[in-house]
Amino acid sequence: MTNIHITTGKTKEEITGFLKKMELDDIAGKPVSEYSGGMKRRVAIARALLAEYDILIMDEPLQGLDAETKEKVATVIKMQTAGKTVLFVTHDEKEAEFFEAECMELV
């Protein structure tokens, strides 16, 4: 895991375990230039979820992920943010329903 740098109060084992949940453990040693767009997005989500925060703002974090990956990542996000304040921007009503979000529509 020399290629992905995540600064947090978590142990290396906790970070490695989380990368596994995000299905990123097998790419941790590869150069970022070899990551697909979806891999880069999952790394960004992992970094955000592992950080200490009072409020987490996620602007369409699932955009561009294939359906299977989107479902897995959404489940991880939901589990990791349970009981926390999250501002989640999406244009997908199904995502909002999945997260049981209180919605505000901007026009």
PDB file of N, CA and C in Angstrom:
ATOM      1  N   MET A   1       0.839  -1.187   0.000  1.00  0.00           N
ATOM      2  CA  MET A   1       0.000   0.000   0.000  1.00  0.00           C
ATOM      3  C   MET A   1       0.878   1.243   0.000  1.00  0.00           C
ATOM      4  N   THR A   2       1.864   1.273  -0.836  1.00  0.00           N
ATOM      5  CA  THR A   2       2.778   2.407  -0.879  1.00  0.00           C
ATOM      6  C   THR A   2       2.294   3.502  -1.814  1.00  0.00           C
ATOM      7  N   ASN A   3       1.294   3.221  -2.615  1.00  0.00           N
ATOM      8  CA  ASN A   3       0.872   4.178  -3.622  1.00  0.00           C
ATOM      9  C   ASN A   3      -0.315   5.034  -3.192  1.00  0.00           C
ATOM     10  N   ILE A   4      -1.180   4.505  -2.341  1.00  0.00           N
ATOM     11  CA  ILE A   4      -2.334   5.260  -1.867  1.00  0.00           C
ATOM     12  C   ILE A   4      -1.996   5.792  -0.484  1.00  0.00           C
ATOM     13  N   HIS A   5      -1.980   7.107  -0.331  1.00  0.00           N
ATOM     14  CA  HIS A   5      -1.656   7.721   0.951  1.00  0.00           C
ATOM     15  C   HIS A   5      -2.930   8.276   1.567  1.00  0.00           C
ATOM     16  N   ILE A   6      -3.286   7.737   2.716  1.00  0.00           N
ATOM     17  CA  ILE A   6      -4.470   8.183   3.431  1.00  0.00           C
ATOM     18  C   ILE A   6      -4.022   8.598   4.818  1.00  0.00           C
ATOM     19  N   THR A   7      -4.188   9.876   5.139  1.00  0.00           N
ATOM     20  CA  THR A   7      -3.805  10.395   6.440  1.00  0.00           C
ATOM     21  C   THR A   7      -5.036  10.375   7.334  1.00  0.00           C
ATOM     22  N   THR A   8      -4.956   9.592   8.384  1.00  0.00           N
ATOM     23  CA  THR A   8      -6.083   9.440   9.293  1.00  0.00           C
ATOM     24  C   THR A   8      -5.567   8.854  10.597  1.00  0.00           C
ATOM     25  N   GLY A   9      -6.394   8.815  11.592  1.00  0.00           N
ATOM     26  CA  GLY A   9      -6.008   8.213  12.862  1.00  0.00           C
ATOM     27  C   GLY A   9      -6.172   6.701  12.871  1.00  0.00           C
ATOM     28  N   LYS A  10      -6.500   6.131  11.735  1.00  0.00           N
ATOM     29  CA  LYS A  10      -6.739   4.686  11.627  1.00  0.00           C
ATOM     30  C   LYS A  10      -5.419   3.932  11.495  1.00  0.00           C
ATOM     31  N   THR A  11      -5.436   2.671  11.914  1.00  0.00           N
ATOM     32  CA  THR A  11      -4.252   1.827  11.756  1.00  0.00           C
ATOM     33  C   THR A  11      -4.145   1.364  10.306  1.00  0.00           C
ATOM     34  N   LYS A  12      -2.964   0.885   9.950  1.00  0.00           N
ATOM     35  CA  LYS A  12      -2.758   0.362   8.596  1.00  0.00           C
ATOM     36  C   LYS A  12      -3.722  -0.789   8.317  1.00  0.00           C
ATOM     37  N   GLU A  13      -3.973  -1.611   9.320  1.00  0.00           N
ATOM     38  CA  GLU A  13      -4.891  -2.743   9.162  1.00  0.00           C
ATOM     39  C   GLU A  13      -6.316  -2.263   8.907  1.00  0.00           C
ATOM     40  N   GLU A  14      -6.740  -1.214   9.625  1.00  0.00           N
ATOM     41  CA  GLU A  14      -8.084  -0.665   9.413  1.00  0.00           C
ATOM     42  C   GLU A  14      -8.219  -0.084   8.009  1.00  0.00           C
ATOM     43  N   ILE A  15      -7.189   0.619   7.569  1.00  0.00           N
ATOM     44  CA  ILE A  15      -7.215   1.211   6.229  1.00  0.00           C
ATOM     45  C   ILE A  15      -7.233   0.119   5.175  1.00  0.00           C
ATOM     46  N   THR A  16      -6.387  -0.887   5.345  1.00  0.00           N
ATOM     47  CA  THR A  16      -6.341  -1.996   4.390  1.00  0.00           C
ATOM     48  C   THR A  16      -7.688  -2.714   4.337  1.00  0.00           C
ATOM     49  N   GLY A  17      -8.300  -2.926   5.491  1.00  0.00           N
ATOM     50  CA  GLY A  17      -9.616  -3.559   5.549  1.00  0.00           C
ATOM     51  C   GLY A  17     -10.673  -2.740   4.836  1.00  0.00           C
ATOM     52  N   PHE A  18     -10.584  -1.421   5.005  1.00  0.00           N
ATOM     53  CA  PHE A  18     -11.554  -0.552   4.340  1.00  0.00           C
ATOM     54  C   PHE A  18     -11.340  -0.555   2.830  1.00  0.00           C
ATOM     55  N   LEU A  19     -10.082  -0.540   2.395  1.00  0.00           N
ATOM     56  CA  LEU A  19      -9.803  -0.611   0.957  1.00  0.00           C
ATOM     57  C   LEU A  19     -10.352  -1.911   0.374  1.00  0.00           C
ATOM     58  N   LYS A  20     -10.313  -2.964   1.163  1.00  0.00           N
ATOM     59  CA  LYS A  20     -10.875  -4.242   0.702  1.00  0.00           C
ATOM     60  C   LYS A  20     -12.390  -4.122   0.528  1.00  0.00           C
ATOM     61  N   LYS A  21     -13.064  -3.469   1.479  1.00  0.00           N
ATOM     62  CA  LYS A  21     -14.511  -3.243   1.352  1.00  0.00           C
ATOM     63  C   LYS A  21     -14.840  -2.483   0.069  1.00  0.00           C
ATOM     64  N   MET A  22     -13.944  -1.567  -0.293  1.00  0.00           N
ATOM     65  CA  MET A  22     -14.154  -0.744  -1.490  1.00  0.00           C
ATOM     66  C   MET A  22     -13.608  -1.434  -2.743  1.00  0.00           C
ATOM     67  N   GLU A  23     -13.143  -2.677  -2.575  1.00  0.00           N
ATOM     68  CA  GLU A  23     -12.559  -3.472  -3.659  1.00  0.00           C
ATOM     69  C   GLU A  23     -11.380  -2.752  -4.317  1.00  0.00           C
ATOM     70  N   LEU A  24     -10.530  -2.189  -3.457  1.00  0.00           N
ATOM     71  CA  LEU A  24      -9.343  -1.466  -3.915  1.00  0.00           C
ATOM     72  C   LEU A  24      -8.049  -2.100  -3.421  1.00  0.00           C
ATOM     73  N   ASP A  25      -8.138  -3.150  -2.634  1.00  0.00           N
ATOM     74  CA  ASP A  25      -6.941  -3.738  -2.034  1.00  0.00           C
ATOM     75  C   ASP A  25      -5.973  -4.295  -3.063  1.00  0.00           C
ATOM     76  N   ASP A  26      -6.469  -4.743  -4.191  1.00  0.00           N
ATOM     77  CA  ASP A  26      -5.597  -5.348  -5.204  1.00  0.00           C
ATOM     78  C   ASP A  26      -4.875  -4.319  -6.074  1.00  0.00           C
ATOM     79  N   ILE A  27      -5.248  -3.047  -5.972  1.00  0.00           N
ATOM     80  CA  ILE A  27      -4.604  -2.021  -6.810  1.00  0.00           C
ATOM     81  C   ILE A  27      -3.735  -1.068  -6.007  1.00  0.00           C
ATOM     82  N   ALA A  28      -3.668  -1.254  -4.703  1.00  0.00           N
ATOM     83  CA  ALA A  28      -2.990  -0.291  -3.835  1.00  0.00           C
ATOM     84  C   ALA A  28      -1.532  -0.057  -4.207  1.00  0.00           C
ATOM     85  N   GLY A  29      -0.858  -1.027  -4.793  1.00  0.00           N
ATOM     86  CA  GLY A  29       0.546  -0.867  -5.149  1.00  0.00           C
ATOM     87  C   GLY A  29       0.781  -0.365  -6.561  1.00  0.00           C
ATOM     88  N   LYS A  30      -0.284  -0.186  -7.323  1.00  0.00           N
ATOM     89  CA  LYS A  30      -0.138   0.253  -8.717  1.00  0.00           C
ATOM     90  C   LYS A  30      -0.083   1.775  -8.804  1.00  0.00           C
ATOM     91  N   PRO A  31       0.586   2.300  -9.829  1.00  0.00           N
ATOM     92  CA  PRO A  31       0.595   3.756 -10.023  1.00  0.00           C
ATOM     93  C   PRO A  31      -0.821   4.271 -10.293  1.00  0.00           C
ATOM     94  N   VAL A  32      -1.148   5.418  -9.729  1.00  0.00           N
ATOM     95  CA  VAL A  32      -2.475   6.000  -9.906  1.00  0.00           C
ATOM     96  C   VAL A  32      -2.792   6.210 -11.386  1.00  0.00           C
ATOM     97  N   SER A  33      -1.781   6.448 -12.191  1.00  0.00           N
ATOM     98  CA  SER A  33      -2.005   6.659 -13.630  1.00  0.00           C
ATOM     99  C   SER A  33      -2.621   5.433 -14.299  1.00  0.00           C
ATOM    100  N   GLU A  34      -2.522   4.274 -13.651  1.00  0.00           N
ATOM    101  CA  GLU A  34      -3.101   3.046 -14.195  1.00  0.00           C
ATOM    102  C   GLU A  34      -4.523   2.795 -13.692  1.00  0.00           C
ATOM    103  N   TYR A  35      -5.014   3.615 -12.781  1.00  0.00           N
ATOM    104  CA  TYR A  35      -6.360   3.439 -12.239  1.00  0.00           C
ATOM    105  C   TYR A  35      -7.395   3.899 -13.257  1.00  0.00           C
ATOM    106  N   SER A  36      -8.515   3.211 -13.290  1.00  0.00           N
ATOM    107  CA  SER A  36      -9.640   3.663 -14.106  1.00  0.00           C
ATOM    108  C   SER A  36     -10.307   4.835 -13.388  1.00  0.00           C
ATOM    109  N   GLY A  37     -11.212   5.499 -14.078  1.00  0.00           N
ATOM    110  CA  GLY A  37     -11.950   6.595 -13.455  1.00  0.00           C
ATOM    111  C   GLY A  37     -12.737   6.130 -12.239  1.00  0.00           C
ATOM    112  N   GLY A  38     -13.338   4.941 -12.344  1.00  0.00           N
ATOM    113  CA  GLY A  38     -14.100   4.398 -11.217  1.00  0.00           C
ATOM    114  C   GLY A  38     -13.225   4.079 -10.024  1.00  0.00           C
ATOM    115  N   MET A  39     -12.021   3.586 -10.282  1.00  0.00           N
ATOM    116  CA  MET A  39     -11.084   3.295  -9.189  1.00  0.00           C
ATOM    117  C   MET A  39     -10.688   4.586  -8.481  1.00  0.00           C
ATOM    118  N   LYS A  40     -10.395   5.623  -9.260  1.00  0.00           N
ATOM    119  CA  LYS A  40     -10.028   6.916  -8.671  1.00  0.00           C
ATOM    120  C   LYS A  40     -11.178   7.468  -7.837  1.00  0.00           C
ATOM    121  N   ARG A  41     -12.390   7.298  -8.321  1.00  0.00           N
ATOM    122  CA  ARG A  41     -13.560   7.778  -7.587  1.00  0.00           C
ATOM    123  C   ARG A  41     -13.696   7.019  -6.265  1.00  0.00           C
ATOM    124  N   ARG A  42     -13.498   5.697  -6.297  1.00  0.00           N
ATOM    125  CA  ARG A  42     -13.594   4.902  -5.065  1.00  0.00           C
ATOM    126  C   ARG A  42     -12.499   5.271  -4.073  1.00  0.00           C
ATOM    127  N   VAL A  43     -11.296   5.582  -4.562  1.00  0.00           N
ATOM    128  CA  VAL A  43     -10.223   6.032  -3.666  1.00  0.00           C
ATOM    129  C   VAL A  43     -10.630   7.346  -2.999  1.00  0.00           C
ATOM    130  N   ALA A  44     -11.196   8.264  -3.770  1.00  0.00           N
ATOM    131  CA  ALA A  44     -11.634   9.548  -3.211  1.00  0.00           C
ATOM    132  C   ALA A  44     -12.718   9.339  -2.152  1.00  0.00           C
ATOM    133  N   ILE A  45     -13.648   8.442  -2.423  1.00  0.00           N
ATOM    134  CA  ILE A  45     -14.707   8.141  -1.456  1.00  0.00           C
ATOM    135  C   ILE A  45     -14.103   7.525  -0.198  1.00  0.00           C
ATOM    136  N   ALA A  46     -13.181   6.589  -0.364  1.00  0.00           N
ATOM    137  CA  ALA A  46     -12.529   5.953   0.787  1.00  0.00           C
ATOM    138  C   ALA A  46     -11.818   6.991   1.646  1.00  0.00           C
ATOM    139  N   ARG A  47     -11.090   7.890   1.009  1.00  0.00           N
ATOM    140  CA  ARG A  47     -10.377   8.933   1.762  1.00  0.00           C
ATOM    141  C   ARG A  47     -11.357   9.791   2.553  1.00  0.00           C
ATOM    142  N   ALA A  48     -12.476  10.147   1.927  1.00  0.00           N
ATOM    143  CA  ALA A  48     -13.473  10.977   2.607  1.00  0.00           C
ATOM    144  C   ALA A  48     -14.092  10.238   3.793  1.00  0.00           C
ATOM    145  N   LEU A  49     -14.421   8.977   3.598  1.00  0.00           N
ATOM    146  CA  LEU A  49     -15.083   8.211   4.651  1.00  0.00           C
ATOM    147  C   LEU A  49     -14.157   7.875   5.814  1.00  0.00           C
ATOM    148  N   LEU A  50     -12.871   7.779   5.571  1.00  0.00           N
ATOM    149  CA  LEU A  50     -11.919   7.466   6.637  1.00  0.00           C
ATOM    150  C   LEU A  50     -11.481   8.694   7.427  1.00  0.00           C
ATOM    151  N   ALA A  51     -11.745   9.873   6.904  1.00  0.00           N
ATOM    152  CA  ALA A  51     -11.344  11.113   7.573  1.00  0.00           C
ATOM    153  C   ALA A  51     -12.273  11.407   8.754  1.00  0.00           C
ATOM    154  N   GLU A  52     -11.769  12.172   9.705  1.00  0.00           N
ATOM    155  CA  GLU A  52     -12.601  12.660  10.801  1.00  0.00           C
ATOM    156  C   GLU A  52     -13.375  13.866  10.273  1.00  0.00           C
ATOM    157  N   TYR A  53     -14.669  13.905  10.533  1.00  0.00           N
ATOM    158  CA  TYR A  53     -15.464  15.019  10.032  1.00  0.00           C
ATOM    159  C   TYR A  53     -16.689  15.241  10.908  1.00  0.00           C
ATOM    160  N   ASP A  54     -17.173  16.493  10.897  1.00  0.00           N
ATOM    161  CA  ASP A  54     -18.437  16.819  11.554  1.00  0.00           C
ATOM    162  C   ASP A  54     -19.576  16.724  10.548  1.00  0.00           C
ATOM    163  N   ILE A  55     -19.284  17.117   9.316  1.00  0.00           N
ATOM    164  CA  ILE A  55     -20.249  17.010   8.231  1.00  0.00           C
ATOM    165  C   ILE A  55     -19.489  16.571   6.986  1.00  0.00           C
ATOM    166  N   LEU A  56     -20.070  15.655   6.254  1.00  0.00           N
ATOM    167  CA  LEU A  56     -19.452  15.142   5.033  1.00  0.00           C
ATOM    168  C   LEU A  56     -20.291  15.595   3.850  1.00  0.00           C
ATOM    169  N   ILE A  57     -19.655  16.230   2.887  1.00  0.00           N
ATOM    170  CA  ILE A  57     -20.345  16.677   1.678  1.00  0.00           C
ATOM    171  C   ILE A  57     -19.884  15.800   0.528  1.00  0.00           C
ATOM    172  N   MET A  58     -20.842  15.131  -0.106  1.00  0.00           N
ATOM    173  CA  MET A  58     -20.535  14.234  -1.220  1.00  0.00           C
ATOM    174  C   MET A  58     -21.338  14.705  -2.435  1.00  0.00           C
ATOM    175  N   ASP A  59     -20.638  15.157  -3.450  1.00  0.00           N
ATOM    176  CA  ASP A  59     -21.280  15.661  -4.664  1.00  0.00           C
ATOM    177  C   ASP A  59     -21.278  14.568  -5.725  1.00  0.00           C
ATOM    178  N   GLU A  60     -22.396  13.907  -5.879  1.00  0.00           N
ATOM    179  CA  GLU A  60     -22.582  12.820  -6.836  1.00  0.00           C
ATOM    180  C   GLU A  60     -21.435  11.798  -6.791  1.00  0.00           C
ATOM    181  N   PRO A  61     -21.180  11.224  -5.612  1.00  0.00           N
ATOM    182  CA  PRO A  61     -20.042  10.306  -5.483  1.00  0.00           C
ATOM    183  C   PRO A  61     -20.175   9.021  -6.296  1.00  0.00           C
ATOM    184  N   LEU A  62     -21.383   8.625  -6.627  1.00  0.00           N
ATOM    185  CA  LEU A  62     -21.587   7.363  -7.342  1.00  0.00           C
ATOM    186  C   LEU A  62     -21.653   7.545  -8.857  1.00  0.00           C
ATOM    187  N   GLN A  63     -21.576   8.782  -9.299  1.00  0.00           N
ATOM    188  CA  GLN A  63     -21.637   9.087 -10.734  1.00  0.00           C
ATOM    189  C   GLN A  63     -20.511   8.375 -11.485  1.00  0.00           C
ATOM    190  N   GLY A  64     -20.854   7.697 -12.550  1.00  0.00           N
ATOM    191  CA  GLY A  64     -19.844   7.073 -13.395  1.00  0.00           C
ATOM    192  C   GLY A  64     -19.441   5.665 -12.989  1.00  0.00           C
ATOM    193  N   LEU A  65     -19.970   5.165 -11.872  1.00  0.00           N
ATOM    194  CA  LEU A  65     -19.663   3.796 -11.466  1.00  0.00           C
ATOM    195  C   LEU A  65     -20.646   2.844 -12.142  1.00  0.00           C
ATOM    196  N   ASP A  66     -20.174   1.644 -12.489  1.00  0.00           N
ATOM    197  CA  ASP A  66     -21.089   0.666 -13.075  1.00  0.00           C
ATOM    198  C   ASP A  66     -22.086   0.228 -12.003  1.00  0.00           C
ATOM    199  N   ALA A  67     -23.199  -0.371 -12.430  1.00  0.00           N
ATOM    200  CA  ALA A  67     -24.307  -0.688 -11.523  1.00  0.00           C
ATOM    201  C   ALA A  67     -23.882  -1.550 -10.334  1.00  0.00           C
ATOM    202  N   GLU A  68     -23.087  -2.572 -10.583  1.00  0.00           N
ATOM    203  CA  GLU A  68     -22.661  -3.476  -9.509  1.00  0.00           C
ATOM    204  C   GLU A  68     -21.770  -2.756  -8.498  1.00  0.00           C
ATOM    205  N   THR A  69     -20.807  -1.996  -9.000  1.00  0.00           N
ATOM    206  CA  THR A  69     -19.901  -1.251  -8.119  1.00  0.00           C
ATOM    207  C   THR A  69     -20.666  -0.176  -7.367  1.00  0.00           C
ATOM    208  N   LYS A  70     -21.584   0.497  -8.054  1.00  0.00           N
ATOM    209  CA  LYS A  70     -22.390   1.544  -7.421  1.00  0.00           C
ATOM    210  C   LYS A  70     -23.144   0.985  -6.218  1.00  0.00           C
ATOM    211  N   GLU A  71     -23.735  -0.187  -6.376  1.00  0.00           N
ATOM    212  CA  GLU A  71     -24.495  -0.803  -5.287  1.00  0.00           C
ATOM    213  C   GLU A  71     -23.584  -1.132  -4.103  1.00  0.00           C
ATOM    214  N   LYS A  72     -22.418  -1.694  -4.384  1.00  0.00           N
ATOM    215  CA  LYS A  72     -21.478  -2.051  -3.313  1.00  0.00           C
ATOM    216  C   LYS A  72     -20.963  -0.811  -2.589  1.00  0.00           C
ATOM    217  N   VAL A  73     -20.573   0.198  -3.357  1.00  0.00           N
ATOM    218  CA  VAL A  73     -20.032   1.421  -2.758  1.00  0.00           C
ATOM    219  C   VAL A  73     -21.119   2.159  -1.978  1.00  0.00           C
ATOM    220  N   ALA A  74     -22.328   2.199  -2.509  1.00  0.00           N
ATOM    221  CA  ALA A  74     -23.434   2.847  -1.802  1.00  0.00           C
ATOM    222  C   ALA A  74     -23.675   2.176  -0.455  1.00  0.00           C
ATOM    223  N   THR A  75     -23.587   0.863  -0.420  1.00  0.00           N
ATOM    224  CA  THR A  75     -23.770   0.124   0.830  1.00  0.00           C
ATOM    225  C   THR A  75     -22.678   0.482   1.832  1.00  0.00           C
ATOM    226  N   VAL A  76     -21.439   0.580   1.368  1.00  0.00           N
ATOM    227  CA  VAL A  76     -20.331   0.969   2.252  1.00  0.00           C
ATOM    228  C   VAL A  76     -20.549   2.389   2.765  1.00  0.00           C
ATOM    229  N   ILE A  77     -20.923   3.301   1.880  1.00  0.00           N
ATOM    230  CA  ILE A  77     -21.177   4.689   2.298  1.00  0.00           C
ATOM    231  C   ILE A  77     -22.267   4.716   3.364  1.00  0.00           C
ATOM    232  N   LYS A  78     -23.348   4.004   3.125  1.00  0.00           N
ATOM    233  CA  LYS A  78     -24.469   3.998   4.074  1.00  0.00           C
ATOM    234  C   LYS A  78     -24.033   3.457   5.432  1.00  0.00           C
ATOM    235  N   MET A  79     -23.263   2.385   5.439  1.00  0.00           N
ATOM    236  CA  MET A  79     -22.792   1.803   6.699  1.00  0.00           C
ATOM    237  C   MET A  79     -21.837   2.752   7.424  1.00  0.00           C
ATOM    238  N   GLN A  80     -20.912   3.351   6.692  1.00  0.00           N
ATOM    239  CA  GLN A  80     -19.882   4.204   7.304  1.00  0.00           C
ATOM    240  C   GLN A  80     -20.435   5.539   7.797  1.00  0.00           C
ATOM    241  N   THR A  81     -21.542   5.996   7.224  1.00  0.00           N
ATOM    242  CA  THR A  81     -22.068   7.309   7.590  1.00  0.00           C
ATOM    243  C   THR A  81     -23.282   7.224   8.505  1.00  0.00           C
ATOM    244  N   ALA A  82     -23.654   6.024   8.922  1.00  0.00           N
ATOM    245  CA  ALA A  82     -24.817   5.857   9.799  1.00  0.00           C
ATOM    246  C   ALA A  82     -24.667   6.728  11.045  1.00  0.00           C
ATOM    247  N   GLY A  83     -25.680   7.528  11.312  1.00  0.00           N
ATOM    248  CA  GLY A  83     -25.672   8.388  12.486  1.00  0.00           C
ATOM    249  C   GLY A  83     -24.857   9.657  12.335  1.00  0.00           C
ATOM    250  N   LYS A  84     -24.333   9.913  11.138  1.00  0.00           N
ATOM    251  CA  LYS A  84     -23.511  11.102  10.905  1.00  0.00           C
ATOM    252  C   LYS A  84     -24.240  12.061   9.961  1.00  0.00           C
ATOM    253  N   THR A  85     -23.792  13.293   9.936  1.00  0.00           N
ATOM    254  CA  THR A  85     -24.389  14.291   9.064  1.00  0.00           C
ATOM    255  C   THR A  85     -23.710  14.257   7.707  1.00  0.00           C
ATOM    256  N   VAL A  86     -24.512  14.017   6.663  1.00  0.00           N
ATOM    257  CA  VAL A  86     -23.991  13.929   5.302  1.00  0.00           C
ATOM    258  C   VAL A  86     -24.881  14.754   4.386  1.00  0.00           C
ATOM    259  N   LEU A  87     -24.263  15.614   3.601  1.00  0.00           N
ATOM    260  CA  LEU A  87     -24.957  16.323   2.529  1.00  0.00           C
ATOM    261  C   LEU A  87     -24.594  15.578   1.256  1.00  0.00           C
ATOM    262  N   PHE A  88     -25.563  14.892   0.686  1.00  0.00           N
ATOM    263  CA  PHE A  88     -25.339  13.996  -0.446  1.00  0.00           C
ATOM    264  C   PHE A  88     -26.073  14.563  -1.649  1.00  0.00           C
ATOM    265  N   VAL A  89     -25.324  15.025  -2.635  1.00  0.00           N
ATOM    266  CA  VAL A  89     -25.918  15.598  -3.839  1.00  0.00           C
ATOM    267  C   VAL A  89     -26.077  14.497  -4.877  1.00  0.00           C
ATOM    268  N   THR A  90     -27.294  14.372  -5.413  1.00  0.00           N
ATOM    269  CA  THR A  90     -27.544  13.393  -6.465  1.00  0.00           C
ATOM    270  C   THR A  90     -28.705  13.856  -7.337  1.00  0.00           C
ATOM    271  N   HIS A  91     -28.711  13.393  -8.563  1.00  0.00           N
ATOM    272  CA  HIS A  91     -29.841  13.614  -9.461  1.00  0.00           C
ATOM    273  C   HIS A  91     -30.640  12.326  -9.620  1.00  0.00           C
ATOM    274  N   ASP A  92     -30.246  11.296  -8.906  1.00  0.00           N
ATOM    275  CA  ASP A  92     -30.837   9.973  -9.021  1.00  0.00           C
ATOM    276  C   ASP A  92     -31.770   9.723  -7.833  1.00  0.00           C
ATOM    277  N   GLU A  93     -33.067   9.689  -8.096  1.00  0.00           N
ATOM    278  CA  GLU A  93     -34.042   9.497  -7.022  1.00  0.00           C
ATOM    279  C   GLU A  93     -33.860   8.153  -6.318  1.00  0.00           C
ATOM    280  N   LYS A  94     -33.429   7.130  -7.052  1.00  0.00           N
ATOM    281  CA  LYS A  94     -33.213   5.815  -6.439  1.00  0.00           C
ATOM    282  C   LYS A  94     -32.094   5.869  -5.406  1.00  0.00           C
ATOM    283  N   GLU A  95     -31.048   6.654  -5.690  1.00  0.00           N
ATOM    284  CA  GLU A  95     -29.969   6.820  -4.711  1.00  0.00           C
ATOM    285  C   GLU A  95     -30.507   7.482  -3.452  1.00  0.00           C
ATOM    286  N   ALA A  96     -31.291   8.533  -3.628  1.00  0.00           N
ATOM    287  CA  ALA A  96     -31.861   9.239  -2.478  1.00  0.00           C
ATOM    288  C   ALA A  96     -32.729   8.300  -1.651  1.00  0.00           C
ATOM    289  N   GLU A  97     -33.518   7.467  -2.318  1.00  0.00           N
ATOM    290  CA  GLU A  97     -34.359   6.495  -1.613  1.00  0.00           C
ATOM    291  C   GLU A  97     -33.500   5.476  -0.869  1.00  0.00           C
ATOM    292  N   PHE A  98     -32.437   4.997  -1.511  1.00  0.00           N
ATOM    293  CA  PHE A  98     -31.554   4.012  -0.880  1.00  0.00           C
ATOM    294  C   PHE A  98     -30.977   4.559   0.421  1.00  0.00           C
ATOM    295  N   PHE A  99     -30.579   5.825   0.402  1.00  0.00           N
ATOM    296  CA  PHE A  99     -29.977   6.432   1.587  1.00  0.00           C
ATOM    297  C   PHE A  99     -31.020   6.961   2.566  1.00  0.00           C
ATOM    298  N   GLU A 100     -32.300   6.759   2.240  1.00  0.00           N
ATOM    299  CA  GLU A 100     -33.394   7.228   3.092  1.00  0.00           C
ATOM    300  C   GLU A 100     -33.201   8.704   3.419  1.00  0.00           C
ATOM    301  N   ALA A 101     -32.899   9.456   2.383  1.00  0.00           N
ATOM    302  CA  ALA A 101     -32.523  10.855   2.541  1.00  0.00           C
ATOM    303  C   ALA A 101     -33.729  11.767   2.725  1.00  0.00           C
ATOM    304  N   GLU A 102     -33.496  12.832   3.470  1.00  0.00           N
ATOM    305  CA  GLU A 102     -34.448  13.932   3.496  1.00  0.00           C
ATOM    306  C   GLU A 102     -34.065  14.803   2.312  1.00  0.00           C
ATOM    307  N   CYS A 103     -34.958  14.897   1.342  1.00  0.00           N
ATOM    308  CA  CYS A 103     -34.601  15.546   0.080  1.00  0.00           C
ATOM    309  C   CYS A 103     -35.012  17.009   0.035  1.00  0.00           C
ATOM    310  N   MET A 104     -34.180  17.767  -0.630  1.00  0.00           N
ATOM    311  CA  MET A 104     -34.458  19.159  -0.912  1.00  0.00           C
ATOM    312  C   MET A 104     -34.195  19.338  -2.401  1.00  0.00           C
ATOM    313  N   GLU A 105     -35.201  19.788  -3.110  1.00  0.00           N
ATOM    314  CA  GLU A 105     -35.056  19.956  -4.549  1.00  0.00           C
ATOM    315  C   GLU A 105     -34.715  21.404  -4.865  1.00  0.00           C
ATOM    316  N   LEU A 106     -33.644  21.584  -5.613  1.00  0.00           N
ATOM    317  CA  LEU A 106     -33.241  22.918  -6.044  1.00  0.00           C
ATOM    318  C   LEU A 106     -33.646  23.095  -7.496  1.00  0.00           C
ATOM    319  N   VAL A 107     -34.269  24.207  -7.788  1.00  0.00           N
ATOM    320  CA  VAL A 107     -34.680  24.471  -9.177  1.00  0.00           C
ATOM    321  C   VAL A 107     -34.068  25.750  -9.680  1.00  0.00           C
TER     322      VAL A 107
END
